[in-house]
mmCIF file of C-alpha atoms in Angstrom:
data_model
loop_
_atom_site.group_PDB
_atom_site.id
_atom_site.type_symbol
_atom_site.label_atom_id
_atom_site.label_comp_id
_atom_site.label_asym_id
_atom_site.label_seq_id
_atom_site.Cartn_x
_atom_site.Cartn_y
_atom_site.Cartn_z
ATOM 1 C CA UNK C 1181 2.896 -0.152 6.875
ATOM 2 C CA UNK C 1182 2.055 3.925 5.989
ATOM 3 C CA UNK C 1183 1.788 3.778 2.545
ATOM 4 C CA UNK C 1184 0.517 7.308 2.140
ATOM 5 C CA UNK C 1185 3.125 9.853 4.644
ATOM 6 C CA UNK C 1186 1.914 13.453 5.193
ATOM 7 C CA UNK C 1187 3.515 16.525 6.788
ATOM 8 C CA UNK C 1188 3.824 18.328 8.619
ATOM 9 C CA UNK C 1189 2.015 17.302 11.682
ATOM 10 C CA UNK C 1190 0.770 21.205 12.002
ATOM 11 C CA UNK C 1191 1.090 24.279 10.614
ATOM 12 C CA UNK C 1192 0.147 27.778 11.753
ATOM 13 C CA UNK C 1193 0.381 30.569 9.315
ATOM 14 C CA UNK C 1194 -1.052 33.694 9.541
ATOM 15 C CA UNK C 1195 -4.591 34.907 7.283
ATOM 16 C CA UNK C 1196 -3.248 35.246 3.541
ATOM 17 C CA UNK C 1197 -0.236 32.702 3.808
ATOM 18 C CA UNK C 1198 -0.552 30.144 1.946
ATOM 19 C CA UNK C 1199 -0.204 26.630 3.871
ATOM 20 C CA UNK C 1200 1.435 23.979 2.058
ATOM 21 C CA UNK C 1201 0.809 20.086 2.743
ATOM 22 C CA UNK C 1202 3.073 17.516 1.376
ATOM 23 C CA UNK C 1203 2.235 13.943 0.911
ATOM 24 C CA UNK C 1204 4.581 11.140 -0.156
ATOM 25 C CA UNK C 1205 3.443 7.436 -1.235
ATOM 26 C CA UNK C 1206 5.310 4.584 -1.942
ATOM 27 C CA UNK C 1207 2.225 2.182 -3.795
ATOM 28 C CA UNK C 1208 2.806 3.098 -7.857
ATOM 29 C CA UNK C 1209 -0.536 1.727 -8.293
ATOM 30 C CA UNK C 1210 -2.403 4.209 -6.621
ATOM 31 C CA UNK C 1211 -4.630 6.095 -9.268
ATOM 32 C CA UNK C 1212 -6.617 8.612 -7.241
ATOM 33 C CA UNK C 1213 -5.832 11.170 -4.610
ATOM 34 C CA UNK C 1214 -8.299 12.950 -2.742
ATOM 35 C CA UNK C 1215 -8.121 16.095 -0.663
ATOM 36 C CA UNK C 1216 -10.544 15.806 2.766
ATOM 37 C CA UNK C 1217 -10.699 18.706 5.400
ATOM 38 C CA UNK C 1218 -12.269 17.892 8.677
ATOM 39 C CA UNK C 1219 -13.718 20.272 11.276
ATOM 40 C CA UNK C 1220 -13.455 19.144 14.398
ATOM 41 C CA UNK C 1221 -16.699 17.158 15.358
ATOM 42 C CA UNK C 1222 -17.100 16.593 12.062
ATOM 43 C CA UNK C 1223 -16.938 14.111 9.381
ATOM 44 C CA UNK C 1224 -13.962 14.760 6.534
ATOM 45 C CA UNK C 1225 -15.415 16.247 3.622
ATOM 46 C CA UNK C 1226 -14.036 16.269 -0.006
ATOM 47 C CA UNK C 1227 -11.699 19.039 -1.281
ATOM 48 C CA UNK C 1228 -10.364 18.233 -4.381
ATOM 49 C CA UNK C 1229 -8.973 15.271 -6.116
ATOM 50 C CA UNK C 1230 -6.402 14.776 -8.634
ATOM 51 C CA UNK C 1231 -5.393 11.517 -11.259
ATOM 52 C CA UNK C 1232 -2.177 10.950 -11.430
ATOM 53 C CA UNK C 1233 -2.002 12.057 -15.619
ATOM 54 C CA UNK C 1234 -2.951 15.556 -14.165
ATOM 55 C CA UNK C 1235 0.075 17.467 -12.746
ATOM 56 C CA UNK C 1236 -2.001 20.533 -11.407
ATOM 57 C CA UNK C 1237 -5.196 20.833 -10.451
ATOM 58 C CA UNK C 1238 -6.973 24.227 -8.819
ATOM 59 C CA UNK C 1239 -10.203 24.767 -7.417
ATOM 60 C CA UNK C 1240 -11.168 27.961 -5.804
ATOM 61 C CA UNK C 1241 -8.442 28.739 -3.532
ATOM 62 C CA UNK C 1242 -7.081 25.110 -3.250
ATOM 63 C CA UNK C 1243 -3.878 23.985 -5.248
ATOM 64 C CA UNK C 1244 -3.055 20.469 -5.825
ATOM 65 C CA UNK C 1245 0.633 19.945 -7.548
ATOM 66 C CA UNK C 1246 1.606 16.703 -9.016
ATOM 67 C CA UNK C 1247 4.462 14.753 -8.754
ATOM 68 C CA UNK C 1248 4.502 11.853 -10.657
ATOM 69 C CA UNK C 1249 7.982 10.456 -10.910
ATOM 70 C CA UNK C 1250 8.635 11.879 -7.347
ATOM 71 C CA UNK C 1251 5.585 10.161 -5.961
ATOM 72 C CA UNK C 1252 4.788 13.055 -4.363
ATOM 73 C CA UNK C 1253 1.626 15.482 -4.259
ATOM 74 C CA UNK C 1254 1.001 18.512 -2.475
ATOM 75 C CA UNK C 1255 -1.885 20.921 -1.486
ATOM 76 C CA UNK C 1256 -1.611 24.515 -1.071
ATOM 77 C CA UNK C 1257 -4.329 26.796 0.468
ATOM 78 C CA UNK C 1258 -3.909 30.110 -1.284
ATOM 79 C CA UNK C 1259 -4.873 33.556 0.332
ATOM 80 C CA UNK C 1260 -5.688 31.586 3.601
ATOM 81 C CA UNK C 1261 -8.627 32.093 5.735
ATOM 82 C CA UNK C 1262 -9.259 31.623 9.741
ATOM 83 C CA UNK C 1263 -12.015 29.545 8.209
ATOM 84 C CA UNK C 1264 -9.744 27.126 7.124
ATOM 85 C CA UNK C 1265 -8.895 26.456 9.993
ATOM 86 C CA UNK C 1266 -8.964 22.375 10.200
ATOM 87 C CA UNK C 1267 -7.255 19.228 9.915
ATOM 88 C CA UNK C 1268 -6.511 18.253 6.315
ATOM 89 C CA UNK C 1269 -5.917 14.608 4.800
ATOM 90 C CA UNK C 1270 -4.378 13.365 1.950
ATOM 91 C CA UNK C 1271 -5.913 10.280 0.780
ATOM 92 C CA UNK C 1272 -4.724 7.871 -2.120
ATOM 93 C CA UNK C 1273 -6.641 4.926 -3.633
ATOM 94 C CA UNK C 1274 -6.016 2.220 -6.437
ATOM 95 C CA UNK C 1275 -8.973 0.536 -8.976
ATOM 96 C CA UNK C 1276 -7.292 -2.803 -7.814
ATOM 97 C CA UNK C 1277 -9.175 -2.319 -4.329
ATOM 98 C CA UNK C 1278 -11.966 -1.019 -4.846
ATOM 99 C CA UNK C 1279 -12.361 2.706 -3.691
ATOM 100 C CA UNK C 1280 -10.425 2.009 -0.228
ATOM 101 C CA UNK C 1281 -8.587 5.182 0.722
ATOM 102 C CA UNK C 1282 -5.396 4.944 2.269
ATOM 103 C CA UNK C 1283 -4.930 8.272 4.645
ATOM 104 C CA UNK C 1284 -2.012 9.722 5.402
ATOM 105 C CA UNK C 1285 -1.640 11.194 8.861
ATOM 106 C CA UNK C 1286 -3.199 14.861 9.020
ATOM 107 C CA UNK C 1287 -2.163 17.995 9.181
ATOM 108 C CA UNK C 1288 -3.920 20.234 11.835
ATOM 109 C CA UNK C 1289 -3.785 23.869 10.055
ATOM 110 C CA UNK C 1290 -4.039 27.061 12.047
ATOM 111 C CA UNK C 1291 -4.864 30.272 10.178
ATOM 112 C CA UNK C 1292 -4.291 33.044 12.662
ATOM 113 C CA UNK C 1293 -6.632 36.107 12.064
ATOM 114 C CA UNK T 402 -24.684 18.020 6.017
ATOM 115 C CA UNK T 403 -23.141 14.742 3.667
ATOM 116 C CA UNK T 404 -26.631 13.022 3.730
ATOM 117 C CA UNK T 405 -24.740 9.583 5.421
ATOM 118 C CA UNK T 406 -26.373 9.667 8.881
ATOM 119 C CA UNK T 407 -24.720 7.140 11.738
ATOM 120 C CA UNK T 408 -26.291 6.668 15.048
ATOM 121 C CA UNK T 409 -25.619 6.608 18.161
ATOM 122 C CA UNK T 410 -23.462 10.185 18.024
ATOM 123 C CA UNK T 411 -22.230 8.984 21.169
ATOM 124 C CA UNK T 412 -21.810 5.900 23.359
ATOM 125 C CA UNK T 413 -19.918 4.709 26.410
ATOM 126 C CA UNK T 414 -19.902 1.035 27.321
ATOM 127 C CA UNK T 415 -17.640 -1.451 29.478
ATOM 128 C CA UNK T 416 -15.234 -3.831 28.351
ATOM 129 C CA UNK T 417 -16.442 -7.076 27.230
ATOM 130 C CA UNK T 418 -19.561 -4.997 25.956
ATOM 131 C CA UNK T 419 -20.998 -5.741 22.713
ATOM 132 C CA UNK T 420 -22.336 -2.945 20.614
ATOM 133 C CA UNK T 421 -23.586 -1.969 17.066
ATOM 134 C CA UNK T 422 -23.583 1.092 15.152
ATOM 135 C CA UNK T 423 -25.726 1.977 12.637
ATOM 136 C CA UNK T 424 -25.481 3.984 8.944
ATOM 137 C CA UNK T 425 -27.635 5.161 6.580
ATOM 138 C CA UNK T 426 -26.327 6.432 3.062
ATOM 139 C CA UNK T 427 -27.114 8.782 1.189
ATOM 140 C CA UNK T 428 -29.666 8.477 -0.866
ATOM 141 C CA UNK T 429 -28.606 6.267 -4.101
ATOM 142 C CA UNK T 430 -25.229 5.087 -2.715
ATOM 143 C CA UNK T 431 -24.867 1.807 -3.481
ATOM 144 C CA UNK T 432 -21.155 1.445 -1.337
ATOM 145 C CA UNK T 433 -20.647 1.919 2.400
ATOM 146 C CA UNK T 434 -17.562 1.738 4.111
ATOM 147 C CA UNK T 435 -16.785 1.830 7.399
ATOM 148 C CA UNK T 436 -13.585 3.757 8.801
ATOM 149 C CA UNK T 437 -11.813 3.945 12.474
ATOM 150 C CA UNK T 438 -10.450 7.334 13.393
ATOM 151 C CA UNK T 439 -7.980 7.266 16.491
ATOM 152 C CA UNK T 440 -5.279 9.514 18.015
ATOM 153 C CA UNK T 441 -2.335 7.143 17.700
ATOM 154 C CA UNK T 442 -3.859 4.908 14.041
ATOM 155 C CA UNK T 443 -5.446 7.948 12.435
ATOM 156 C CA UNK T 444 -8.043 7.366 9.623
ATOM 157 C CA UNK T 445 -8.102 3.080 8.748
ATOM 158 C CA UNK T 446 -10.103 1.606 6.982
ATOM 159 C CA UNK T 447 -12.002 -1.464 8.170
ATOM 160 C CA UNK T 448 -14.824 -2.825 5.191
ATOM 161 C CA UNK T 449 -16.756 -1.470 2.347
ATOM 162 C CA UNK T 450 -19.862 -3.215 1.358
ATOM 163 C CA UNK T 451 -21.035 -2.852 -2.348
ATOM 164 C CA UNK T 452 -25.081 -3.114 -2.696
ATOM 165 C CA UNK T 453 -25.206 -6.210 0.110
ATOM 166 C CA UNK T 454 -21.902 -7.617 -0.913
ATOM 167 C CA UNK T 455 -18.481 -7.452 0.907
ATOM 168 C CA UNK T 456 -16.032 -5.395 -1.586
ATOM 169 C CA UNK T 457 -13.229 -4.966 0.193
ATOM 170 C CA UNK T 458 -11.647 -5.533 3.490
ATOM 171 C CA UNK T 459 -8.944 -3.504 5.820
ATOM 172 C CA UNK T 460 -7.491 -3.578 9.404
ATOM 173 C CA UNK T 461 -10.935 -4.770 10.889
ATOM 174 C CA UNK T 462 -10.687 -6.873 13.523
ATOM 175 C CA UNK T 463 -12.048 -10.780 13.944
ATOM 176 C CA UNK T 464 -13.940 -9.204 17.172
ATOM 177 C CA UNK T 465 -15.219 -6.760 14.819
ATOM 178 C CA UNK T 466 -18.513 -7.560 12.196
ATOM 179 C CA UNK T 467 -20.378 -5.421 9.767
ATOM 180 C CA UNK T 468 -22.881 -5.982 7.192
ATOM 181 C CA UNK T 469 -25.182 -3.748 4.326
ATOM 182 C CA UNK T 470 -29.017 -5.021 4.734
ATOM 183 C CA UNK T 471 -31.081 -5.044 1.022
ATOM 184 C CA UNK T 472 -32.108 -1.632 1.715
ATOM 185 C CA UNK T 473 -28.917 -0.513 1.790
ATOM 186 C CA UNK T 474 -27.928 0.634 5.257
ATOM 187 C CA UNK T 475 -25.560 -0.739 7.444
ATOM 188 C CA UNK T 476 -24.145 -1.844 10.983
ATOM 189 C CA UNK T 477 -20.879 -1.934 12.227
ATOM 190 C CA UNK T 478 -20.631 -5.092 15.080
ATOM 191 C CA UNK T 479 -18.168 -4.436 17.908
ATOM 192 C CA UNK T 480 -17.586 -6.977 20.485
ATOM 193 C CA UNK T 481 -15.797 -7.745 23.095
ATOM 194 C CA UNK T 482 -14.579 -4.507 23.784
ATOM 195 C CA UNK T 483 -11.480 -3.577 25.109
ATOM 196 C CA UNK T 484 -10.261 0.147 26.380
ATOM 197 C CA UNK T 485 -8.496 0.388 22.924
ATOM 198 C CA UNK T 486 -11.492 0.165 21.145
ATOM 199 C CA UNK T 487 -12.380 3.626 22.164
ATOM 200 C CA UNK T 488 -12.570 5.542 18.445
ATOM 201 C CA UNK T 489 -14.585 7.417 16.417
ATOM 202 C CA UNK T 490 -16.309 4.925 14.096
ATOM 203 C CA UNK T 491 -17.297 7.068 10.194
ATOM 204 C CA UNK T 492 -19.361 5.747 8.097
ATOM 205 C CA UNK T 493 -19.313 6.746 4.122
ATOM 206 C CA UNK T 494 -21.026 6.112 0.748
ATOM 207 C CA UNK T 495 -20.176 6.393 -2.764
ATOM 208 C CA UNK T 496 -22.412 5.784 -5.855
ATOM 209 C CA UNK T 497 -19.965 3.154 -6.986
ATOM 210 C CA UNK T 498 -16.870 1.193 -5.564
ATOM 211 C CA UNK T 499 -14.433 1.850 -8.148
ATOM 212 C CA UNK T 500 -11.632 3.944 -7.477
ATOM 213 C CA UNK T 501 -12.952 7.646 -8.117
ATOM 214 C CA UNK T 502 -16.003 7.461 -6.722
ATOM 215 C CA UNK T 503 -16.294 10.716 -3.983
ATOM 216 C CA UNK T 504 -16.756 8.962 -0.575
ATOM 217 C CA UNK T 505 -18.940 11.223 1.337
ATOM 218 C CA UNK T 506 -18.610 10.441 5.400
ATOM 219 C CA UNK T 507 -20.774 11.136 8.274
ATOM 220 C CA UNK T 508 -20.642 13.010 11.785
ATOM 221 C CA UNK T 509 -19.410 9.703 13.360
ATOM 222 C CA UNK T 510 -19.745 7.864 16.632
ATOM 223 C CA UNK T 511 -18.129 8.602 19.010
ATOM 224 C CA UNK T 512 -17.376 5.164 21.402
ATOM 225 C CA UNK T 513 -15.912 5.161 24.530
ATOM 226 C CA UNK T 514 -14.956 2.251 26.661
ATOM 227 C CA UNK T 515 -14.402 2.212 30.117
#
């Protein structure tokens, strides 16, 4: 069962797009959705992080948008870099279990120079 | 650098092998968890331990043990090991285990069984 469903699978946009990742849950008890980019031999890292009483949330050049009723959230990588150049995951957990993250799939994001 | 450490980085063993991985939080974590990353299951979740205590519990397999020790670090159990098996194992830590709490992950190990 995929409770959390991301895509696209990849992405390629050239240096100053702006790459947009779309998640979709189904669990209405989720109450916390994290952001992790991973490098390749790498651990995922933290990105940002949104509650779901927020319906934007920006840091530096990453964009989370909120989608409550839609149960839906989305991250955008503004003026992209070849430096972002990684697999991002969009993660949701619920205070019911804990701080378990459910991941969605990845998206492997090429920024070409 | 996350400050969770997990060793081996790397390890290839046969099937039927037993083998354990090991984790270190960061410093003051009190929660570990344990994730498996794979090609075709992606990022799942196995266990998170909460200072010494089971907290929670995913897709982790009966063939499959882990446990947090009193000072805090822990081991991930895998036995009986079959080609599928072969994974990148993370470990992470968070201060707390409440939903919220940033999970920071290591570099992984890397298992492969032949």
């Amino acid at each position: 069962q995929q409770q959390v469903k991301q895509s696209p699978q990849s992405l390629i946009v050239q240096k100053g797009g702006i790459p947009i990742i779309n998640c979709a849950y189904e669990n209405t008890a989720f109450d916390y959705f994290p952001w992790y980019q991973q490098f390749p031999g790498k651990g995922p890292a933290l990105l940002i992080a949104i509650r779901p009483d927020v319906s934007e949330k920006k840091e530096g050049r990453f964009t989370i948008s909120f989608n409550k009723s839609a149960k839906q959230f989305s991250l955008h990588i503004m003026d992209s870099q070849p430096g972002d150049s990684a697999t991002y995951f969009c993660a949701a957990s619920k205070e019911a279990a804990g701080n378990k993250l459910t991941f969605g799939g990845g998206t492997r994001v090429l920024v070409k120079p | 650098d996350s400050g969770v450490t997990q060793t081996p980085k790397h390890l290839i063993t046969a099937t039927g092998q037993r083998v354990t991985l090991r984790c270190s939080p960061r410093s003051g974590d009190l929660s570990v968890y344990w994730y498996q990353q794979s090609l075709d299951q992606g990022l799942q979740f196995l266990i998170q331990y909460y200072n010494g205590e089971e907290r929670a519990k995913g897709n982790i397999l009966e063939r499959f043990s882990a446990q947090q020790f009193p000072d805090l670090h822990s081991e991930l159990n895998l036995s009986s090991l079959e080609l599928g098996d072969s994974a990148l194992y993370f470990c992470a830590s968070s201060v707390g285990s409440s939903s919220g709490n940033t999970i920071y992950f290591g570099e992984g190990s890397w298992l492969t069984v032949v």
